[in-house]
mmCIF file with all atom_site columns, C-alpha atoms in Angstrom:
data_model
loop_
_atom_site.group_PDB
_atom_site.id
_atom_site.type_symbol
_atom_site.label_atom_id
_atom_site.label_alt_id
_atom_site.label_comp_id
_atom_site.label_asym_id
_atom_site.label_entity_id
_atom_site.label_seq_id
_atom_site.pdbx_PDB_ins_code
_atom_site.Cartn_x
_atom_site.Cartn_y
_atom_site.Cartn_z
_atom_site.occupancy
_atom_site.B_iso_or_equiv
_atom_site.pdbx_formal_charge
_atom_site.auth_seq_id
_atom_site.auth_comp_id
_atom_site.auth_asym_id
_atom_site.auth_atom_id
_atom_site.pdbx_PDB_model_num
ATOM 1   C CA . ASP A 1 1   ? 12.011  -27.255 -2.419  1.00 0.00 ? 1   ASP A CA 1
ATOM 2   C CA . ALA A 1 2   ? 13.247  -23.701 -2.425  1.00 0.00 ? 2   ALA A CA 1
ATOM 3   C CA . GLY A 1 3   ? 11.153  -21.280 -0.385  1.00 0.00 ? 3   GLY A CA 1
ATOM 4   C CA . VAL A 1 4   ? 10.324  -17.667 -1.307  1.00 0.00 ? 4   VAL A CA 1
ATOM 5   C CA . THR A 1 5   ? 13.417  -15.829 -2.340  1.00 0.00 ? 5   THR A CA 1
ATOM 6   C CA . GLN A 1 6   ? 13.969  -12.094 -2.343  1.00 0.00 ? 6   GLN A CA 1
ATOM 7   C CA . SER A 1 7   ? 16.735  -9.863  -3.677  1.00 0.00 ? 7   SER A CA 1
ATOM 8   C CA . PRO A 1 8   ? 18.646  -7.919  -2.699  1.00 0.00 ? 8   PRO A CA 1
ATOM 9   C CA . THR A 1 9   ? 19.029  -8.701  0.997   1.00 0.00 ? 9   THR A CA 1
ATOM 10  C CA . HIS A 1 10  ? 20.012  -5.219  1.959   1.00 0.00 ? 10  HIS A CA 1
ATOM 11  C CA . LEU A 1 11  ? 19.841  -1.940  0.165   1.00 0.00 ? 11  LEU A CA 1
ATOM 12  C CA . ILE A 1 12  ? 20.848  1.603   0.973   1.00 0.00 ? 12  ILE A CA 1
ATOM 13  C CA . LYS A 1 13  ? 19.339  4.496   -1.041  1.00 0.00 ? 13  LYS A CA 1
ATOM 14  C CA . THR A 1 14  ? 19.234  8.277   -0.868  1.00 0.00 ? 14  THR A CA 1
ATOM 15  C CA . ARG A 1 15  ? 16.058  10.306  -0.559  1.00 0.00 ? 15  ARG A CA 1
ATOM 16  C CA . GLY A 1 16  ? 14.453  10.915  -3.920  1.00 0.00 ? 16  GLY A CA 1
ATOM 17  C CA . GLN A 1 17  ? 15.915  7.829   -5.571  1.00 0.00 ? 17  GLN A CA 1
ATOM 18  C CA . GLN A 1 18  ? 13.990  4.911   -6.934  1.00 0.00 ? 18  GLN A CA 1
ATOM 19  C CA . VAL A 1 19  ? 14.296  1.273   -5.860  1.00 0.00 ? 19  VAL A CA 1
ATOM 20  C CA . THR A 1 20  ? 13.223  -2.120  -7.303  1.00 0.00 ? 20  THR A CA 1
ATOM 21  C CA . LEU A 1 21  ? 12.809  -5.155  -5.072  1.00 0.00 ? 21  LEU A CA 1
ATOM 22  C CA . ARG A 1 22  ? 12.469  -8.685  -6.484  1.00 0.00 ? 22  ARG A CA 1
ATOM 23  C CA . CYS A 1 23  ? 10.665  -11.809 -5.317  1.00 0.00 ? 23  CYS A CA 1
ATOM 24  C CA . SER A 1 24  ? 10.454  -15.340 -6.599  1.00 0.00 ? 24  SER A CA 1
ATOM 25  C CA . PRO A 1 25  ? 7.570   -17.366 -5.153  1.00 0.00 ? 25  PRO A CA 1
ATOM 26  C CA . ILE A 1 26  ? 7.587   -21.012 -4.228  1.00 0.00 ? 26  ILE A CA 1
ATOM 27  C CA . SER A 1 27  ? 7.408   -23.198 -7.295  1.00 0.00 ? 27  SER A CA 1
ATOM 28  C CA . GLY A 1 28  ? 3.753   -23.696 -8.273  1.00 0.00 ? 28  GLY A CA 1
ATOM 29  C CA . HIS A 1 29  ? 2.476   -20.698 -6.318  1.00 0.00 ? 29  HIS A CA 1
ATOM 30  C CA . LYS A 1 30  ? 0.618   -18.178 -8.395  1.00 0.00 ? 30  LYS A CA 1
ATOM 31  C CA . SER A 1 31  ? -0.105  -15.384 -5.912  1.00 0.00 ? 31  SER A CA 1
ATOM 32  C CA . VAL A 1 32  ? 2.453   -12.937 -4.572  1.00 0.00 ? 32  VAL A CA 1
ATOM 33  C CA . SER A 1 33  ? 1.884   -10.309 -1.921  1.00 0.00 ? 33  SER A CA 1
ATOM 34  C CA . TRP A 1 34  ? 4.070   -7.528  -0.668  1.00 0.00 ? 34  TRP A CA 1
ATOM 35  C CA . TYR A 1 35  ? 4.237   -6.211  2.883   1.00 0.00 ? 35  TYR A CA 1
ATOM 36  C CA . GLN A 1 36  ? 6.178   -3.381  4.562   1.00 0.00 ? 36  GLN A CA 1
ATOM 37  C CA . GLN A 1 37  ? 7.382   -3.867  8.074   1.00 0.00 ? 37  GLN A CA 1
ATOM 38  C CA . VAL A 1 38  ? 8.629   -0.833  9.853   1.00 0.00 ? 38  VAL A CA 1
ATOM 39  C CA . LEU A 1 39  ? 10.812  -1.425  12.946  1.00 0.00 ? 39  LEU A CA 1
ATOM 40  C CA . GLY A 1 40  ? 8.690   -2.321  15.930  1.00 0.00 ? 40  GLY A CA 1
ATOM 41  C CA . GLN A 1 41  ? 5.472   -2.889  13.980  1.00 0.00 ? 41  GLN A CA 1
ATOM 42  C CA . GLY A 1 42  ? 3.650   -5.653  12.294  1.00 0.00 ? 42  GLY A CA 1
ATOM 43  C CA . PRO A 1 43  ? 3.772   -6.056  8.476   1.00 0.00 ? 43  PRO A CA 1
ATOM 44  C CA . GLN A 1 44  ? 1.438   -3.779  6.511   1.00 0.00 ? 44  GLN A CA 1
ATOM 45  C CA . PHE A 1 45  ? -0.120  -5.014  3.305   1.00 0.00 ? 45  PHE A CA 1
ATOM 46  C CA . ILE A 1 46  ? 0.981   -3.191  0.118   1.00 0.00 ? 46  ILE A CA 1
ATOM 47  C CA . PHE A 1 47  ? -0.099  -5.267  -2.887  1.00 0.00 ? 47  PHE A CA 1
ATOM 48  C CA . GLN A 1 48  ? -1.344  -8.700  -3.965  1.00 0.00 ? 48  GLN A CA 1
ATOM 49  C CA . TYR A 1 49  ? -0.970  -10.105 -7.437  1.00 0.00 ? 49  TYR A CA 1
ATOM 50  C CA . TYR A 1 50  ? -2.527  -13.259 -8.801  1.00 0.00 ? 50  TYR A CA 1
ATOM 51  C CA . GLU A 1 51  ? -2.029  -14.572 -12.293 1.00 0.00 ? 51  GLU A CA 1
ATOM 52  C CA . LYS A 1 52  ? -0.345  -11.266 -13.117 1.00 0.00 ? 52  LYS A CA 1
ATOM 53  C CA . GLU A 1 53  ? -3.293  -9.155  -12.135 1.00 0.00 ? 53  GLU A CA 1
ATOM 54  C CA . GLU A 1 54  ? -3.496  -6.833  -9.174  1.00 0.00 ? 54  GLU A CA 1
ATOM 55  C CA . ARG A 1 55  ? -5.973  -8.248  -6.670  1.00 0.00 ? 55  ARG A CA 1
ATOM 56  C CA . GLY A 1 56  ? -5.525  -5.922  -3.778  1.00 0.00 ? 56  GLY A CA 1
ATOM 57  C CA . ARG A 1 57  ? -3.790  -2.717  -2.747  1.00 0.00 ? 57  ARG A CA 1
ATOM 58  C CA . GLY A 1 58  ? -3.132  -1.352  0.694   1.00 0.00 ? 58  GLY A CA 1
ATOM 59  C CA . ASN A 1 59  ? -3.115  2.244   1.912   1.00 0.00 ? 59  ASN A CA 1
ATOM 60  C CA . PHE A 1 60  ? 0.116   3.229   0.245   1.00 0.00 ? 60  PHE A CA 1
ATOM 61  C CA . PRO A 1 61  ? 0.844   6.210   -2.073  1.00 0.00 ? 61  PRO A CA 1
ATOM 62  C CA . ASP A 1 62  ? 1.169   5.971   -5.826  1.00 0.00 ? 62  ASP A CA 1
ATOM 63  C CA . ARG A 1 63  ? 4.920   6.019   -5.426  1.00 0.00 ? 63  ARG A CA 1
ATOM 64  C CA . PHE A 1 64  ? 4.587   2.365   -4.768  1.00 0.00 ? 64  PHE A CA 1
ATOM 65  C CA . SER A 1 65  ? 3.926   0.073   -7.716  1.00 0.00 ? 65  SER A CA 1
ATOM 66  C CA . ALA A 1 66  ? 4.360   -3.634  -8.513  1.00 0.00 ? 66  ALA A CA 1
ATOM 67  C CA . ARG A 1 67  ? 4.007   -6.161  -11.204 1.00 0.00 ? 67  ARG A CA 1
ATOM 68  C CA . GLN A 1 68  ? 3.979   -9.883  -11.691 1.00 0.00 ? 68  GLN A CA 1
ATOM 69  C CA . PHE A 1 69  ? 5.657   -11.720 -14.520 1.00 0.00 ? 69  PHE A CA 1
ATOM 70  C CA . PRO A 1 70  ? 4.532   -14.780 -16.512 1.00 0.00 ? 70  PRO A CA 1
ATOM 71  C CA . ASN A 1 71  ? 6.775   -16.999 -14.324 1.00 0.00 ? 71  ASN A CA 1
ATOM 72  C CA . TYR A 1 72  ? 4.899   -15.548 -11.263 1.00 0.00 ? 72  TYR A CA 1
ATOM 73  C CA . SER A 1 73  ? 7.951   -13.667 -9.938  1.00 0.00 ? 73  SER A CA 1
ATOM 74  C CA . SER A 1 74  ? 7.300   -10.111 -8.930  1.00 0.00 ? 74  SER A CA 1
ATOM 75  C CA . GLU A 1 75  ? 8.870   -6.737  -8.534  1.00 0.00 ? 75  GLU A CA 1
ATOM 76  C CA . LEU A 1 76  ? 8.002   -3.925  -6.146  1.00 0.00 ? 76  LEU A CA 1
ATOM 77  C CA . ASN A 1 77  ? 9.033   -0.424  -7.214  1.00 0.00 ? 77  ASN A CA 1
ATOM 78  C CA . VAL A 1 78  ? 9.185   2.617   -4.985  1.00 0.00 ? 78  VAL A CA 1
ATOM 79  C CA . ASN A 1 79  ? 9.790   6.053   -6.512  1.00 0.00 ? 79  ASN A CA 1
ATOM 80  C CA . ALA A 1 80  ? 10.885  9.289   -4.854  1.00 0.00 ? 80  ALA A CA 1
ATOM 81  C CA . LEU A 1 81  ? 12.073  7.552   -1.746  1.00 0.00 ? 81  LEU A CA 1
ATOM 82  C CA . LEU A 1 82  ? 11.378  9.147   1.641   1.00 0.00 ? 82  LEU A CA 1
ATOM 83  C CA . LEU A 1 83  ? 13.102  8.508   4.919   1.00 0.00 ? 83  LEU A CA 1
ATOM 84  C CA . GLY A 1 84  ? 9.888   6.882   6.130   1.00 0.00 ? 84  GLY A CA 1
ATOM 85  C CA . ASP A 1 85  ? 10.212  4.206   3.446   1.00 0.00 ? 85  ASP A CA 1
ATOM 86  C CA . SER A 1 86  ? 13.017  2.627   5.421   1.00 0.00 ? 86  SER A CA 1
ATOM 87  C CA . ALA A 1 87  ? 11.686  -0.780  6.390   1.00 0.00 ? 87  ALA A CA 1
ATOM 88  C CA . LEU A 1 88  ? 11.847  -4.507  5.848   1.00 0.00 ? 88  LEU A CA 1
ATOM 89  C CA . TYR A 1 89  ? 9.984   -5.395  2.718   1.00 0.00 ? 89  TYR A CA 1
ATOM 90  C CA . LEU A 1 90  ? 8.481   -8.854  2.804   1.00 0.00 ? 90  LEU A CA 1
ATOM 91  C CA . CYS A 1 91  ? 7.202   -10.939 -0.077  1.00 0.00 ? 91  CYS A CA 1
ATOM 92  C CA . ALA A 1 92  ? 4.746   -13.787 0.505   1.00 0.00 ? 92  ALA A CA 1
ATOM 93  C CA . SER A 1 93  ? 3.509   -16.415 -1.906  1.00 0.00 ? 93  SER A CA 1
ATOM 94  C CA . SER A 1 94  ? 0.472   -18.665 -1.819  1.00 0.00 ? 94  SER A CA 1
ATOM 95  C CA . LEU A 1 95  ? -0.889  -21.348 -4.061  1.00 0.00 ? 95  LEU A CA 1
ATOM 96  C CA . THR A 1 96  ? -4.022  -19.415 -5.001  1.00 0.00 ? 96  THR A CA 1
ATOM 97  C CA . GLU A 1 97  ? -5.875  -16.445 -3.600  1.00 0.00 ? 97  GLU A CA 1
ATOM 98  C CA . GLY A 1 98  ? -8.481  -18.071 -1.508  1.00 0.00 ? 98  GLY A CA 1
ATOM 99  C CA . GLY A 1 99  ? -9.910  -21.220 0.041   1.00 0.00 ? 99  GLY A CA 1
ATOM 100 C CA . SER A 1 100 ? -7.897  -23.805 1.984   1.00 0.00 ? 100 SER A CA 1
ATOM 101 C CA . THR A 1 101 ? -4.754  -22.982 -0.011  1.00 0.00 ? 101 THR A CA 1
ATOM 102 C CA . TYR A 1 102 ? -4.814  -19.481 1.404   1.00 0.00 ? 102 TYR A CA 1
ATOM 103 C CA . GLU A 1 103 ? -1.814  -19.788 3.666   1.00 0.00 ? 103 GLU A CA 1
ATOM 104 C CA . GLN A 1 104 ? 1.027   -17.503 2.726   1.00 0.00 ? 104 GLN A CA 1
ATOM 105 C CA . TYR A 1 105 ? 4.715   -18.275 2.988   1.00 0.00 ? 105 TYR A CA 1
ATOM 106 C CA . PHE A 1 106 ? 7.142   -15.384 3.553   1.00 0.00 ? 106 PHE A CA 1
ATOM 107 C CA . GLY A 1 107 ? 10.554  -14.711 2.179   1.00 0.00 ? 107 GLY A CA 1
ATOM 108 C CA . PRO A 1 108 ? 13.416  -13.387 4.302   1.00 0.00 ? 108 PRO A CA 1
ATOM 109 C CA . GLY A 1 109 ? 12.801  -9.831  3.254   1.00 0.00 ? 109 GLY A CA 1
ATOM 110 C CA . THR A 1 110 ? 14.751  -6.937  1.841   1.00 0.00 ? 110 THR A CA 1
ATOM 111 C CA . ARG A 1 111 ? 16.042  -4.407  4.326   1.00 0.00 ? 111 ARG A CA 1
ATOM 112 C CA . LEU A 1 112 ? 15.798  -0.915  2.720   1.00 0.00 ? 112 LEU A CA 1
ATOM 113 C CA . THR A 1 113 ? 17.529  1.990   4.350   1.00 0.00 ? 113 THR A CA 1
ATOM 114 C CA . VAL A 1 114 ? 16.853  5.471   3.040   1.00 0.00 ? 114 VAL A CA 1
ATOM 115 C CA . THR A 1 115 ? 19.378  8.173   4.019   1.00 0.00 ? 115 THR A CA 1
ATOM 116 C CA . ALA B 2 1   ? -12.351 -2.967  8.526   1.00 0.00 ? 1   ALA B CA 1
ATOM 117 C CA . GLN B 2 2   ? -10.500 -5.851  9.970   1.00 0.00 ? 2   GLN B CA 1
ATOM 118 C CA . SER B 2 3   ? -8.040  -5.336  12.814  1.00 0.00 ? 3   SER B CA 1
ATOM 119 C CA . VAL B 2 4   ? -5.907  -7.289  15.221  1.00 0.00 ? 4   VAL B CA 1
ATOM 120 C CA . THR B 2 5   ? -4.897  -6.394  18.773  1.00 0.00 ? 5   THR B CA 1
ATOM 121 C CA . GLN B 2 6   ? -1.974  -8.038  20.610  1.00 0.00 ? 6   GLN B CA 1
ATOM 122 C CA . PRO B 2 7   ? -2.195  -6.412  24.068  1.00 0.00 ? 7   PRO B CA 1
ATOM 123 C CA . ASP B 2 8   ? 1.190   -7.626  25.313  1.00 0.00 ? 8   ASP B CA 1
ATOM 124 C CA . ILE B 2 9   ? 4.188   -5.905  23.713  1.00 0.00 ? 9   ILE B CA 1
ATOM 125 C CA . HIS B 2 10  ? 6.753   -7.831  25.766  1.00 0.00 ? 10  HIS B CA 1
ATOM 126 C CA . ILE B 2 11  ? 6.464   -11.104 27.707  1.00 0.00 ? 11  ILE B CA 1
ATOM 127 C CA . THR B 2 12  ? 9.195   -12.821 29.731  1.00 0.00 ? 12  THR B CA 1
ATOM 128 C CA . VAL B 2 13  ? 8.857   -16.425 30.800  1.00 0.00 ? 13  VAL B CA 1
ATOM 129 C CA . SER B 2 14  ? 11.245  -18.952 32.335  1.00 0.00 ? 14  SER B CA 1
ATOM 130 C CA . GLU B 2 15  ? 12.361  -21.930 30.282  1.00 0.00 ? 15  GLU B CA 1
ATOM 131 C CA . GLY B 2 16  ? 9.994   -24.782 30.970  1.00 0.00 ? 16  GLY B CA 1
ATOM 132 C CA . ALA B 2 17  ? 7.098   -22.556 31.962  1.00 0.00 ? 17  ALA B CA 1
ATOM 133 C CA . SER B 2 18  ? 3.834   -22.390 30.077  1.00 0.00 ? 18  SER B CA 1
ATOM 134 C CA . LEU B 2 19  ? 3.091   -19.602 27.640  1.00 0.00 ? 19  LEU B CA 1
ATOM 135 C CA . GLU B 2 20  ? -0.027  -17.816 26.451  1.00 0.00 ? 20  GLU B CA 1
ATOM 136 C CA . LEU B 2 21  ? 0.061   -14.980 23.938  1.00 0.00 ? 21  LEU B CA 1
ATOM 137 C CA . ARG B 2 22  ? -3.132  -13.029 23.464  1.00 0.00 ? 22  ARG B CA 1
ATOM 138 C CA . CYS B 2 23  ? -4.758  -11.998 20.255  1.00 0.00 ? 23  CYS B CA 1
ATOM 139 C CA . ASN B 2 24  ? -8.103  -10.263 19.677  1.00 0.00 ? 24  ASN B CA 1
ATOM 140 C CA . TYR B 2 25  ? -9.522  -9.524  16.279  1.00 0.00 ? 25  TYR B CA 1
ATOM 141 C CA . SER B 2 26  ? -12.271 -7.456  14.712  1.00 0.00 ? 26  SER B CA 1
ATOM 142 C CA . TYR B 2 27  ? -13.932 -8.814  11.626  1.00 0.00 ? 27  TYR B CA 1
ATOM 143 C CA . GLY B 2 28  ? -17.453 -8.906  10.270  1.00 0.00 ? 28  GLY B CA 1
ATOM 144 C CA . ALA B 2 29  ? -17.631 -12.672 9.837   1.00 0.00 ? 29  ALA B CA 1
ATOM 145 C CA . THR B 2 30  ? -15.546 -15.694 10.845  1.00 0.00 ? 30  THR B CA 1
ATOM 146 C CA . PRO B 2 31  ? -12.096 -14.789 9.543   1.00 0.00 ? 31  PRO B CA 1
ATOM 147 C CA . TYR B 2 32  ? -9.072  -16.889 8.703   1.00 0.00 ? 32  TYR B CA 1
ATOM 148 C CA . LEU B 2 33  ? -6.609  -16.600 11.604  1.00 0.00 ? 33  LEU B CA 1
ATOM 149 C CA . PHE B 2 34  ? -2.897  -17.125 11.710  1.00 0.00 ? 34  PHE B CA 1
ATOM 150 C CA . TRP B 2 35  ? 0.049   -17.022 14.058  1.00 0.00 ? 35  TRP B CA 1
ATOM 151 C CA . TYR B 2 36  ? 3.492   -16.306 12.655  1.00 0.00 ? 36  TYR B CA 1
ATOM 152 C CA . VAL B 2 37  ? 6.899   -16.200 14.367  1.00 0.00 ? 37  VAL B CA 1
ATOM 153 C CA . GLN B 2 38  ? 9.754   -13.930 13.373  1.00 0.00 ? 38  GLN B CA 1
ATOM 154 C CA . SER B 2 39  ? 13.357  -14.355 14.601  1.00 0.00 ? 39  SER B CA 1
ATOM 155 C CA . PRO B 2 40  ? 15.723  -11.378 14.426  1.00 0.00 ? 40  PRO B CA 1
ATOM 156 C CA . GLY B 2 41  ? 16.563  -10.462 10.878  1.00 0.00 ? 41  GLY B CA 1
ATOM 157 C CA . GLN B 2 42  ? 14.342  -13.192 9.485   1.00 0.00 ? 42  GLN B CA 1
ATOM 158 C CA . GLY B 2 43  ? 11.111  -13.403 7.554   1.00 0.00 ? 43  GLY B CA 1
ATOM 159 C CA . LEU B 2 44  ? 7.895   -14.745 9.021   1.00 0.00 ? 44  LEU B CA 1
ATOM 160 C CA . GLN B 2 45  ? 7.322   -18.447 9.633   1.00 0.00 ? 45  GLN B CA 1
ATOM 161 C CA . LEU B 2 46  ? 3.781   -19.772 9.840   1.00 0.00 ? 46  LEU B CA 1
ATOM 162 C CA . LEU B 2 47  ? 3.119   -21.519 13.152  1.00 0.00 ? 47  LEU B CA 1
ATOM 163 C CA . LEU B 2 48  ? -0.517  -22.448 12.710  1.00 0.00 ? 48  LEU B CA 1
ATOM 164 C CA . LYS B 2 49  ? -3.781  -21.417 11.096  1.00 0.00 ? 49  LYS B CA 1
ATOM 165 C CA . TYR B 2 50  ? -7.522  -21.567 11.672  1.00 0.00 ? 50  TYR B CA 1
ATOM 166 C CA . PHE B 2 51  ? -9.910  -21.751 8.740   1.00 0.00 ? 51  PHE B CA 1
ATOM 167 C CA . SER B 2 52  ? -12.921 -23.591 10.125  1.00 0.00 ? 52  SER B CA 1
ATOM 168 C CA . GLY B 2 53  ? -13.899 -26.702 12.137  1.00 0.00 ? 53  GLY B CA 1
ATOM 169 C CA . ASP B 2 54  ? -12.196 -27.701 15.369  1.00 0.00 ? 54  ASP B CA 1
ATOM 170 C CA . THR B 2 55  ? -11.518 -24.494 17.366  1.00 0.00 ? 55  THR B CA 1
ATOM 171 C CA . LEU B 2 56  ? -8.324  -25.903 18.867  1.00 0.00 ? 56  LEU B CA 1
ATOM 172 C CA . VAL B 2 57  ? -5.635  -26.043 16.278  1.00 0.00 ? 57  VAL B CA 1
ATOM 173 C CA . GLN B 2 58  ? -2.218  -27.602 16.554  1.00 0.00 ? 58  GLN B CA 1
ATOM 174 C CA . GLY B 2 59  ? 0.862   -26.107 14.928  1.00 0.00 ? 59  GLY B CA 1
ATOM 175 C CA . ILE B 2 60  ? 4.571   -26.620 14.593  1.00 0.00 ? 60  ILE B CA 1
ATOM 176 C CA . LYS B 2 61  ? 7.098   -26.535 17.440  1.00 0.00 ? 61  LYS B CA 1
ATOM 177 C CA . GLY B 2 62  ? 4.501   -27.659 19.972  1.00 0.00 ? 62  GLY B CA 1
ATOM 178 C CA . PHE B 2 63  ? 2.297   -24.598 19.697  1.00 0.00 ? 63  PHE B CA 1
ATOM 179 C CA . GLU B 2 64  ? -1.491  -24.568 19.738  1.00 0.00 ? 64  GLU B CA 1
ATOM 180 C CA . ALA B 2 65  ? -4.168  -21.915 19.535  1.00 0.00 ? 65  ALA B CA 1
ATOM 181 C CA . GLU B 2 66  ? -7.821  -21.780 20.413  1.00 0.00 ? 66  GLU B CA 1
ATOM 182 C CA . PHE B 2 67  ? -10.427 -19.841 18.416  1.00 0.00 ? 67  PHE B CA 1
ATOM 183 C CA . LYS B 2 68  ? -13.119 -18.380 20.692  1.00 0.00 ? 68  LYS B CA 1
ATOM 184 C CA . ARG B 2 69  ? -15.827 -16.677 18.611  1.00 0.00 ? 69  ARG B CA 1
ATOM 185 C CA . SER B 2 70  ? -17.621 -15.219 21.590  1.00 0.00 ? 70  SER B CA 1
ATOM 186 C CA . GLN B 2 71  ? -14.456 -13.450 22.730  1.00 0.00 ? 71  GLN B CA 1
ATOM 187 C CA . SER B 2 72  ? -13.108 -12.712 19.224  1.00 0.00 ? 72  SER B CA 1
ATOM 188 C CA . SER B 2 73  ? -9.854  -14.195 20.396  1.00 0.00 ? 73  SER B CA 1
ATOM 189 C CA . PHE B 2 74  ? -7.239  -16.568 19.003  1.00 0.00 ? 74  PHE B CA 1
ATOM 190 C CA . ASN B 2 75  ? -4.692  -17.028 21.785  1.00 0.00 ? 75  ASN B CA 1
ATOM 191 C CA . LEU B 2 76  ? -1.450  -18.958 21.228  1.00 0.00 ? 76  LEU B CA 1
ATOM 192 C CA . ARG B 2 77  ? -0.271  -21.397 23.836  1.00 0.00 ? 77  ARG B CA 1
ATOM 193 C CA . LYS B 2 78  ? 2.625   -23.676 24.561  1.00 0.00 ? 78  LYS B CA 1
ATOM 194 C CA . PRO B 2 79  ? 2.823   -25.911 27.665  1.00 0.00 ? 79  PRO B CA 1
ATOM 195 C CA . SER B 2 80  ? 6.601   -25.744 28.089  1.00 0.00 ? 80  SER B CA 1
ATOM 196 C CA . VAL B 2 81  ? 8.723   -22.975 26.543  1.00 0.00 ? 81  VAL B CA 1
ATOM 197 C CA . HIS B 2 82  ? 12.240  -23.628 25.204  1.00 0.00 ? 82  HIS B CA 1
ATOM 198 C CA . TRP B 2 83  ? 15.006  -21.007 25.060  1.00 0.00 ? 83  TRP B CA 1
ATOM 199 C CA . SER B 2 84  ? 14.826  -21.230 21.233  1.00 0.00 ? 84  SER B CA 1
ATOM 200 C CA . ASP B 2 85  ? 11.274  -19.935 21.319  1.00 0.00 ? 85  ASP B CA 1
ATOM 201 C CA . ALA B 2 86  ? 12.530  -16.427 22.028  1.00 0.00 ? 86  ALA B CA 1
ATOM 202 C CA . ALA B 2 87  ? 11.318  -14.372 19.110  1.00 0.00 ? 87  ALA B CA 1
ATOM 203 C CA . GLU B 2 88  ? 8.547   -12.024 18.011  1.00 0.00 ? 88  GLU B CA 1
ATOM 204 C CA . TYR B 2 89  ? 5.072   -13.438 17.517  1.00 0.00 ? 89  TYR B CA 1
ATOM 205 C CA . PHE B 2 90  ? 2.447   -11.982 15.200  1.00 0.00 ? 90  PHE B CA 1
ATOM 206 C CA . CYS B 2 91  ? -1.213  -12.746 15.024  1.00 0.00 ? 91  CYS B CA 1
ATOM 207 C CA . ALA B 2 92  ? -2.906  -12.088 11.719  1.00 0.00 ? 92  ALA B CA 1
ATOM 208 C CA . VAL B 2 93  ? -6.416  -12.135 10.260  1.00 0.00 ? 93  VAL B CA 1
ATOM 209 C CA . GLY B 2 94  ? -7.413  -12.646 6.634   1.00 0.00 ? 94  GLY B CA 1
ATOM 210 C CA . PRO B 2 95  ? -10.713 -12.443 4.813   1.00 0.00 ? 95  PRO B CA 1
ATOM 211 C CA . SER B 2 96  ? -12.608 -15.671 4.508   1.00 0.00 ? 96  SER B CA 1
ATOM 212 C CA . LYS B 2 97  ? -14.732 -14.407 1.584   1.00 0.00 ? 97  LYS B CA 1
ATOM 213 C CA . GLY B 2 98  ? -13.337 -12.290 -1.192  1.00 0.00 ? 98  GLY B CA 1
ATOM 214 C CA . GLY B 2 99  ? -10.764 -9.619  -0.477  1.00 0.00 ? 99  GLY B CA 1
ATOM 215 C CA . GLY B 2 100 ? -7.888  -11.591 -1.921  1.00 0.00 ? 100 GLY B CA 1
ATOM 216 C CA . ASN B 2 101 ? -5.087  -12.681 0.388   1.00 0.00 ? 101 ASN B CA 1
ATOM 217 C CA . LYS B 2 102 ? -4.598  -9.531  2.399   1.00 0.00 ? 102 LYS B CA 1
ATOM 218 C CA . LEU B 2 103 ? -3.424  -10.263 5.920   1.00 0.00 ? 103 LEU B CA 1
ATOM 219 C CA . THR B 2 104 ? -3.821  -7.741  8.679   1.00 0.00 ? 104 THR B CA 1
ATOM 220 C CA . PHE B 2 105 ? -1.214  -8.168  11.400  1.00 0.00 ? 105 PHE B CA 1
ATOM 221 C CA . GLY B 2 106 ? -1.106  -7.171  15.069  1.00 0.00 ? 106 GLY B CA 1
ATOM 222 C CA . THR B 2 107 ? 1.799   -5.149  16.358  1.00 0.00 ? 107 THR B CA 1
ATOM 223 C CA . GLY B 2 108 ? 3.486   -8.290  17.700  1.00 0.00 ? 108 GLY B CA 1
ATOM 224 C CA . THR B 2 109 ? 4.561   -9.692  21.091  1.00 0.00 ? 109 THR B CA 1
ATOM 225 C CA . GLN B 2 110 ? 8.271   -9.969  21.840  1.00 0.00 ? 110 GLN B CA 1
ATOM 226 C CA . LEU B 2 111 ? 8.926   -13.127 23.820  1.00 0.00 ? 111 LEU B CA 1
ATOM 227 C CA . LYS B 2 112 ? 11.964  -13.353 26.061  1.00 0.00 ? 112 LYS B CA 1
ATOM 228 C CA . VAL B 2 113 ? 12.936  -16.679 27.665  1.00 0.00 ? 113 VAL B CA 1
ATOM 229 C CA . GLU B 2 114 ? 14.932  -16.707 30.840  1.00 0.00 ? 114 GLU B CA 1
ATOM 230 C CA . LEU B 2 115 ? 17.177  -19.694 31.456  1.00 0.00 ? 115 LEU B CA 1
#
């Protein structure tokens, strides 16, 4: 079975630009979460979506937005990029949003560099 | 608010030696606890998880962890380290009731294995 896939693998953008990152969860998984991992730190929670509804949002500005599609894939959008947005963006999928099926599986990430 | 502390930023062990990585958490109730491993340029791989029940949990690659409620700890152990275990290790806590799937990660422990 294919794991969580993310595209693109790497991305270089200029300050002020907008970026869209994509994620496809494991087949059958209905929940997708996004995390930002700045170099030298642990991942920070950005969003969680379940059945196309936002279920949680981390402490990130409104420049960050996301959505989930009927096939459970997801996009993360970041507007007005800042240098500080340079990071590895990780997508994680899980079967549901709670209970014993809680465990999340992570994709390889998208490395975003803002210059 | 939930939080995770990994007091050791870097740890170096000799191949074949035993390993213990420390993790302390702050959470109002019994949380869900996880250990993930991240190799350079890779996403996160789930090593093991604790939801409830037996406080000693076994994971993949010969790792185990013990949940100690009185100490708010969930330390990761391995009796004999292999050179391929060199990576960064993250402890994470998630809500056991409500709160969606948000994981809060520690800052990670970088493991170096000397041959």
